[in-house]
PDB file of C-alpha atoms in Angstrom:
ATOM      1  CA  MET A  24       3.140 -24.342 -42.849  1.00 49.00           C
ATOM      2  CA  LYS A  25       1.451 -20.952 -43.294  1.00 48.00           C
ATOM      3  CA  LYS A  26      -0.497 -21.307 -40.102  1.00 48.00           C
ATOM      4  CA  LYS A  27       2.791 -22.046 -38.128  1.00 46.00           C
ATOM      5  CA  ARG A  28       4.344 -18.658 -39.655  1.00 46.00           C
ATOM      6  CA  ILE A  29       1.423 -16.961 -38.788  1.00 43.00           C
ATOM      7  CA  TYR A  30       1.630 -17.999 -35.562  1.00 40.00           C
ATOM      8  CA  SER A  31       5.347 -17.747 -34.780  1.00 41.00           C
ATOM      9  CA  PHE A  32       4.907 -13.608 -36.211  1.00 38.00           C
ATOM     10  CA  ILE A  33       1.835 -13.184 -33.124  1.00 43.00           C
ATOM     11  CA  MET A  34       3.822 -15.072 -31.040  1.00 41.00           C
ATOM     12  CA  PHE A  35       6.992 -12.431 -31.336  1.00 39.00           C
ATOM     13  CA  PHE A  36       5.176  -9.950 -31.924  1.00 38.00           C
ATOM     14  CA  ALA A  37       2.957 -10.521 -28.511  1.00 41.00           C
ATOM     15  CA  PHE A  38       6.631 -11.147 -27.126  1.00 41.00           C
ATOM     16  CA  ILE A  39       7.825  -7.542 -28.100  1.00 39.00           C
ATOM     17  CA  LEU A  40       5.111  -5.868 -27.017  1.00 39.00           C
ATOM     18  CA  PHE A  41       5.054  -7.478 -23.069  1.00 43.00           C
ATOM     19  CA  THR A  42       9.077  -6.747 -22.792  1.00 41.00           C
ATOM     20  CA  ALA A  43       9.025  -3.279 -24.195  1.00 43.00           C
ATOM     21  CA  GLY A  44       6.047  -2.845 -21.761  1.00 45.00           C
ATOM     22  CA  SER A  45       8.033  -3.614 -18.959  1.00 45.00           C
ATOM     23  CA  CYS A  46      11.209  -1.589 -20.242  1.00 48.00           C
ATOM     24  CA  GLU A  47      10.172   1.637 -19.036  1.00 50.00           C
ATOM     25  CA  LYS A  48      12.445   4.008 -18.452  1.00 51.00           C
ATOM     26  CA  GLU A  49      13.254   4.421 -14.055  1.00 53.00           C
ATOM     27  CA  ASP A  50      12.426   7.400 -12.721  1.00 54.00           C
ATOM     28  CA  GLU A  51      16.311   8.639 -12.473  1.00 74.00           C
ATOM     29  CA  ASP A  52      14.799  11.005  -9.787  1.00 84.00           C
ATOM     30  CA  PRO A  53      12.205   9.520  -7.771  1.00 87.00           C
ATOM     31  CA  GLN A  54      10.041  11.940  -5.740  1.00 93.00           C
ATOM     32  CA  LEU A  55       7.857  11.542  -3.039  1.00 96.00           C
ATOM     33  CA  PRO A  56       4.022  11.923  -4.305  1.00 96.00           C
ATOM     34  CA  PRO A  57       3.193  15.645  -2.939  1.00 97.00           C
ATOM     35  CA  VAL A  58      -0.219  15.458   0.350  1.00 97.00           C
ATOM     36  CA  THR A  59      -3.169  16.043  -1.801  1.00 97.00           C
ATOM     37  CA  GLN A  60      -6.603  15.251  -0.309  1.00 97.00           C
ATOM     38  CA  THR A  61      -8.348  14.533  -3.685  1.00 97.00           C
ATOM     39  CA  GLY A  62      -8.312  10.976  -4.777  1.00 96.00           C
ATOM     40  CA  GLU A  63      -5.200  11.235  -6.718  1.00 95.00           C
ATOM     41  CA  ASP A  64      -4.732   7.293  -5.824  1.00 94.00           C
ATOM     42  CA  THR A  65      -1.172   7.634  -4.595  1.00 95.00           C
ATOM     43  CA  PHE A  66       1.179   6.407  -1.909  1.00 96.00           C
ATOM     44  CA  GLY A  67       5.323   7.405  -0.837  1.00 96.00           C
ATOM     45  CA  CYS A  68       7.116   6.824   1.860  1.00 95.00           C
ATOM     46  CA  LEU A  69      10.736   6.662   2.911  1.00 96.00           C
ATOM     47  CA  VAL A  70      12.116   3.824   4.093  1.00 93.00           C
ATOM     48  CA  ASN A  71      15.409   4.252   6.309  1.00 94.00           C
ATOM     49  CA  GLY A  72      15.582   6.846   4.264  1.00 95.00           C
ATOM     50  CA  ASP A  73      15.433   5.603   0.653  1.00 93.00           C
ATOM     51  CA  ILE A  74      12.430   7.078  -1.347  1.00 95.00           C
ATOM     52  CA  TRP A  75       9.227   4.034  -1.383  1.00 92.00           C
ATOM     53  CA  LEU A  76       6.402   4.373  -4.351  1.00 93.00           C
ATOM     54  CA  PRO A  77       4.088   1.765  -5.389  1.00 92.00           C
ATOM     55  CA  GLU A  78       4.059   0.243  -9.096  1.00 86.00           C
ATOM     56  CA  LEU A  79       2.157  -1.065 -11.678  1.00 72.00           C
ATOM     57  CA  VAL A  80       3.257  -5.102 -12.292  1.00 65.00           C
ATOM     58  CA  ILE A  81       2.619  -5.562 -15.692  1.00 59.00           C
ATOM     59  CA  ALA A  82       2.953  -9.287 -15.621  1.00 53.00           C
ATOM     60  CA  PHE A  83      -0.669  -8.491 -12.811  1.00 55.00           C
ATOM     61  CA  PRO A  84      -2.318  -5.798 -14.583  1.00 57.00           C
ATOM     62  CA  THR A  85      -5.359  -6.635 -12.292  1.00 56.00           C
ATOM     63  CA  GLN A  86      -3.292  -5.691  -9.055  1.00 60.00           C
ATOM     64  CA  PRO A  87      -3.852  -2.535  -8.050  1.00 68.00           C
ATOM     65  CA  ARG A  88      -0.792  -0.217  -6.483  1.00 85.00           C
ATOM     66  CA  VAL A  89      -2.898   1.299  -3.934  1.00 91.00           C
ATOM     67  CA  SER A  90      -5.899   0.242  -2.454  1.00 90.00           C
ATOM     68  CA  ALA A  91      -8.622   1.093   0.249  1.00 90.00           C
ATOM     69  CA  LYS A  92     -11.963  -0.605   1.229  1.00 91.00           C
ATOM     70  CA  LEU A  93     -13.607  -0.796   4.498  1.00 88.00           C
ATOM     71  CA  VAL A  94     -14.230  -5.019   4.947  1.00 87.00           C
ATOM     72  CA  ARG A  95     -16.188  -6.943   7.461  1.00 82.00           C
ATOM     73  CA  GLU A  96     -14.141  -8.849   9.203  1.00 74.00           C
ATOM     74  CA  PHE A  97     -14.596 -11.193  12.524  1.00 71.00           C
ATOM     75  CA  GLY A  98     -17.667 -10.113  13.102  1.00 75.00           C
ATOM     76  CA  TYR A  99     -16.488  -5.612  12.350  1.00 77.00           C
ATOM     77  CA  ARG A 100     -15.489  -3.641   9.702  1.00 81.00           C
ATOM     78  CA  MET A 101     -11.917  -2.801   9.528  1.00 84.00           C
ATOM     79  CA  TRP A 102     -10.324  -0.073   7.217  1.00 87.00           C
ATOM     80  CA  GLU A 103      -7.334  -1.931   5.019  1.00 90.00           C
ATOM     81  CA  ILE A 104      -4.923   0.414   3.045  1.00 92.00           C
ATOM     82  CA  GLY A 105      -2.229  -0.942   0.722  1.00 91.00           C
ATOM     83  CA  ALA A 106       0.197  -0.242  -1.543  1.00 92.00           C
ATOM     84  CA  ASN A 107       2.692  -2.591  -3.165  1.00 88.00           C
ATOM     85  CA  GLN A 108       5.945  -2.898  -5.411  1.00 85.00           C
ATOM     86  CA  GLY A 109       4.550  -6.602  -6.765  1.00 74.00           C
ATOM     87  CA  ALA A 110       6.750  -9.115  -5.051  1.00 72.00           C
ATOM     88  CA  GLU A 111       9.096  -6.503  -3.845  1.00 79.00           C
ATOM     89  CA  SER A 112       7.491  -4.827  -0.636  1.00 86.00           C
ATOM     90  CA  SER A 113       4.453  -3.121   0.003  1.00 87.00           C
ATOM     91  CA  PHE A 114       2.449  -1.945   2.358  1.00 88.00           C
ATOM     92  CA  TYR A 115      -0.846  -3.047   4.603  1.00 88.00           C
ATOM     93  CA  PHE A 116      -2.616  -0.847   6.946  1.00 87.00           C
ATOM     94  CA  GLY A 117      -5.297  -2.703   9.082  1.00 85.00           C
ATOM     95  CA  ILE A 118      -7.408  -0.102  11.613  1.00 83.00           C
ATOM     96  CA  HIS A 119     -10.469  -1.004  13.585  1.00 78.00           C
ATOM     97  CA  GLU A 120     -13.741   1.443  11.469  1.00 73.00           C
ATOM     98  CA  ASP A 121     -14.035   3.061  14.973  1.00 70.00           C
ATOM     99  CA  SER A 122     -10.549   4.207  15.556  1.00 70.00           C
ATOM    100  CA  LEU A 123     -10.013   6.000  11.807  1.00 77.00           C
ATOM    101  CA  LYS A 124     -11.551   9.675  11.944  1.00 84.00           C
ATOM    102  CA  VAL A 125     -10.029  12.654  10.743  1.00 91.00           C
ATOM    103  CA  GLY A 126      -7.316  13.540  13.005  1.00 88.00           C
ATOM    104  CA  LYS A 127      -4.360  12.212  14.578  1.00 86.00           C
ATOM    105  CA  VAL A 128      -5.065   8.707  15.050  1.00 81.00           C
ATOM    106  CA  ASN A 129      -4.215   7.249  19.207  1.00 71.00           C
ATOM    107  CA  ILE A 130      -2.670   4.524  18.109  1.00 68.00           C
ATOM    108  CA  SER A 131      -0.934   3.953  21.535  1.00 53.00           C
ATOM    109  CA  THR A 132      -3.394   3.245  23.238  1.00 48.00           C
ATOM    110  CA  ASP A 133      -5.688   1.147  20.884  1.00 46.00           C
ATOM    111  CA  GLU A 134      -5.594  -2.377  21.200  1.00 48.00           C
ATOM    112  CA  VAL A 135      -3.402  -4.009  17.991  1.00 45.00           C
ATOM    113  CA  TYR A 136      -4.776  -6.197  16.033  1.00 45.00           C
ATOM    114  CA  GLY A 137      -7.997  -7.456  17.334  1.00 46.00           C
ATOM    115  CA  ARG A 138     -10.435  -4.619  17.836  1.00 49.00           C
ATOM    116  CA  GLY A 139      -6.911  -1.685  17.118  1.00 61.00           C
ATOM    117  CA  ILE A 140      -4.421  -1.666  14.530  1.00 71.00           C
ATOM    118  CA  GLY A 141      -1.801  -2.754  12.593  1.00 81.00           C
ATOM    119  CA  LEU A 142       0.802  -1.095  10.443  1.00 85.00           C
ATOM    120  CA  HIS A 143       2.892  -3.540   8.387  1.00 83.00           C
ATOM    121  CA  TYR A 144       6.174  -3.388   6.166  1.00 85.00           C
ATOM    122  CA  PHE A 145       6.352  -6.319   4.045  1.00 84.00           C
ATOM    123  CA  SER A 146      10.326  -6.728   2.150  1.00 79.00           C
ATOM    124  CA  LYS A 147      11.431  -8.968  -0.554  1.00 67.00           C
ATOM    125  CA  ASN A 148       8.672 -11.802  -1.412  1.00 51.00           C
ATOM    126  CA  TYR A 149       6.703 -11.405   1.548  1.00 50.00           C
ATOM    127  CA  GLU A 150       9.114 -13.731   3.568  1.00 57.00           C
ATOM    128  CA  MET A 151      10.235 -13.425   7.167  1.00 53.00           C
ATOM    129  CA  THR A 152      12.275 -10.252   6.278  1.00 61.00           C
ATOM    130  CA  SER A 153       8.132  -8.779   7.021  1.00 83.00           C
ATOM    131  CA  PHE A 154       8.486  -5.778   9.708  1.00 83.00           C
ATOM    132  CA  ALA A 155       5.409  -4.760  12.257  1.00 84.00           C
ATOM    133  CA  TRP A 156       5.123  -1.888  14.503  1.00 85.00           C
ATOM    134  CA  GLN A 157       4.723  -2.729  18.344  1.00 82.00           C
ATOM    135  CA  LYS A 158       3.880  -1.003  21.333  1.00 80.00           C
ATOM    136  CA  GLY A 159       6.771   1.045  22.475  1.00 83.00           C
ATOM    137  CA  LEU A 160       7.810   2.372  19.299  1.00 85.00           C
ATOM    138  CA  PRO A 161       7.410   5.251  17.949  1.00 87.00           C
ATOM    139  CA  VAL A 162       4.211   6.273  15.605  1.00 89.00           C
ATOM    140  CA  GLN A 163       1.978   8.645  13.954  1.00 91.00           C
ATOM    141  CA  PHE A 164      -0.394   8.305  12.039  1.00 90.00           C
ATOM    142  CA  THR A 165      -2.812  11.291  10.742  1.00 93.00           C
ATOM    143  CA  ILE A 166      -5.912  11.034   8.533  1.00 93.00           C
ATOM    144  CA  THR A 167      -6.139  14.135   6.835  1.00 96.00           C
ATOM    145  CA  LYS A 168      -9.739  13.548   5.129  1.00 96.00           C
ATOM    146  CA  LEU A 169     -12.229  10.821   5.212  1.00 93.00           C
ATOM    147  CA  ASP A 170     -14.515  11.500   2.694  1.00 94.00           C
ATOM    148  CA  THR A 171     -16.822   8.230   2.201  1.00 90.00           C
ATOM    149  CA  VAL A 172     -19.116   9.863   0.275  1.00 93.00           C
ATOM    150  CA  ASN A 173     -17.285  11.115  -2.652  1.00 96.00           C
ATOM    151  CA  LYS A 174     -14.363   7.586  -1.563  1.00 95.00           C
ATOM    152  CA  ILE A 175     -11.062   9.313  -0.562  1.00 96.00           C
ATOM    153  CA  VAL A 176      -8.900   8.719   2.389  1.00 95.00           C
ATOM    154  CA  SER A 177      -5.625  10.870   2.861  1.00 97.00           C
ATOM    155  CA  GLY A 178      -3.119  10.701   5.537  1.00 95.00           C
ATOM    156  CA  ILE A 179       0.507  11.114   6.811  1.00 96.00           C
ATOM    157  CA  PHE A 180       2.579   8.670   8.742  1.00 94.00           C
ATOM    158  CA  SER A 181       5.922   7.791  10.063  1.00 94.00           C
ATOM    159  CA  PHE A 182       6.502   4.726  11.906  1.00 92.00           C
ATOM    160  CA  ASP A 183       8.967   2.711  13.527  1.00 92.00           C
ATOM    161  CA  ALA A 184       8.642  -1.376  12.801  1.00 89.00           C
ATOM    162  CA  ILE A 185      10.196  -4.799  13.946  1.00 87.00           C
ATOM    163  CA  ASN A 186      10.315  -7.523  12.450  1.00 86.00           C
ATOM    164  CA  MET A 187      10.858 -11.857  13.694  1.00 84.00           C
ATOM    165  CA  SER A 188      14.584 -10.926  14.393  1.00 84.00           C
ATOM    166  CA  ASN A 189      14.800  -7.664  16.149  1.00 87.00           C
ATOM    167  CA  ASP A 190      15.627  -5.551  12.862  1.00 87.00           C
ATOM    168  CA  THR A 191      13.968  -2.262  13.079  1.00 89.00           C
ATOM    169  CA  VAL A 192      13.007  -0.316  10.007  1.00 91.00           C
ATOM    170  CA  LYS A 193      12.123   3.913  10.112  1.00 94.00           C
ATOM    171  CA  ILE A 194       8.843   4.791   7.888  1.00 94.00           C
ATOM    172  CA  THR A 195       8.987   8.352   7.444  1.00 97.00           C
ATOM    173  CA  ASP A 196       7.773  11.091   5.425  1.00 97.00           C
ATOM    174  CA  GLY A 197       4.532   8.997   4.488  1.00 96.00           C
ATOM    175  CA  ARG A 198       1.886  10.091   2.538  1.00 97.00           C
ATOM    176  CA  PHE A 199      -1.362   8.775   0.765  1.00 96.00           C
ATOM    177  CA  ASP A 200      -4.491   9.513  -1.498  1.00 97.00           C
ATOM    178  CA  ILE A 201      -6.263   7.127  -2.285  1.00 96.00           C
ATOM    179  CA  LYS A 202      -9.985   6.276  -3.738  1.00 95.00           C
ATOM    180  CA  ILE A 203     -11.624   3.747  -2.150  1.00 93.00           C
ATOM    181  CA  ASP A 204     -12.506   0.665  -3.733  1.00 90.00           C
ATOM    182  CA  ARG A 205     -15.103  -0.986  -1.020  1.00 86.00           C
ATOM    183  CA  ILE A 206     -17.405   0.000   1.476  1.00 83.00           C
ATOM    184  CA  ASP A 207     -19.239  -3.559   3.005  1.00 82.00           C
ATOM    185  CA  PRO A 208     -22.229  -2.776   4.683  1.00 79.00           C
ATOM    186  CA  ILE A 209     -23.024  -3.317   8.395  1.00 73.00           C
ATOM    187  CA  GLN A 210     -25.060  -5.512   8.736  1.00 67.00           C
TER     188      GLN A 210
END
């Protein structure tokens, strides 16, 4: 009986800690992070005029809010830059290694997918409301810092994206300043 009472107390205490930790007061006036180049692990933009910021998912504390890595895929290396709000929405940028340099990335002439560029906005549980940039749509993507020694990638972006139903979304005022998580060897 005493063990059951202790177990119940521990479970109740764990429940209180979990729910109290997930009940953060929402910022009543969210702001986009400043444009920085110091590896602050920030990401933000406007999605159809609404502020979009990544969030830590308490149920999955090992899932990063933001990430940047240079990975080996399909025989070549590709930069993957991402940010998420858990199951709500996320951003994913896939850019071929040779295309990512400090300065404006010339996306409109690069091949999409394959050895080129992929800019994606996934909304609401990754359903078919996912949006991707396509050639012919407005796009601006500038790398302001790329430091593989100190592992920092920073930039600004804006683009229009379209989904399978031909709905469009406007991504504007985007900025990121992320510590690079991983750099795969050249091989």
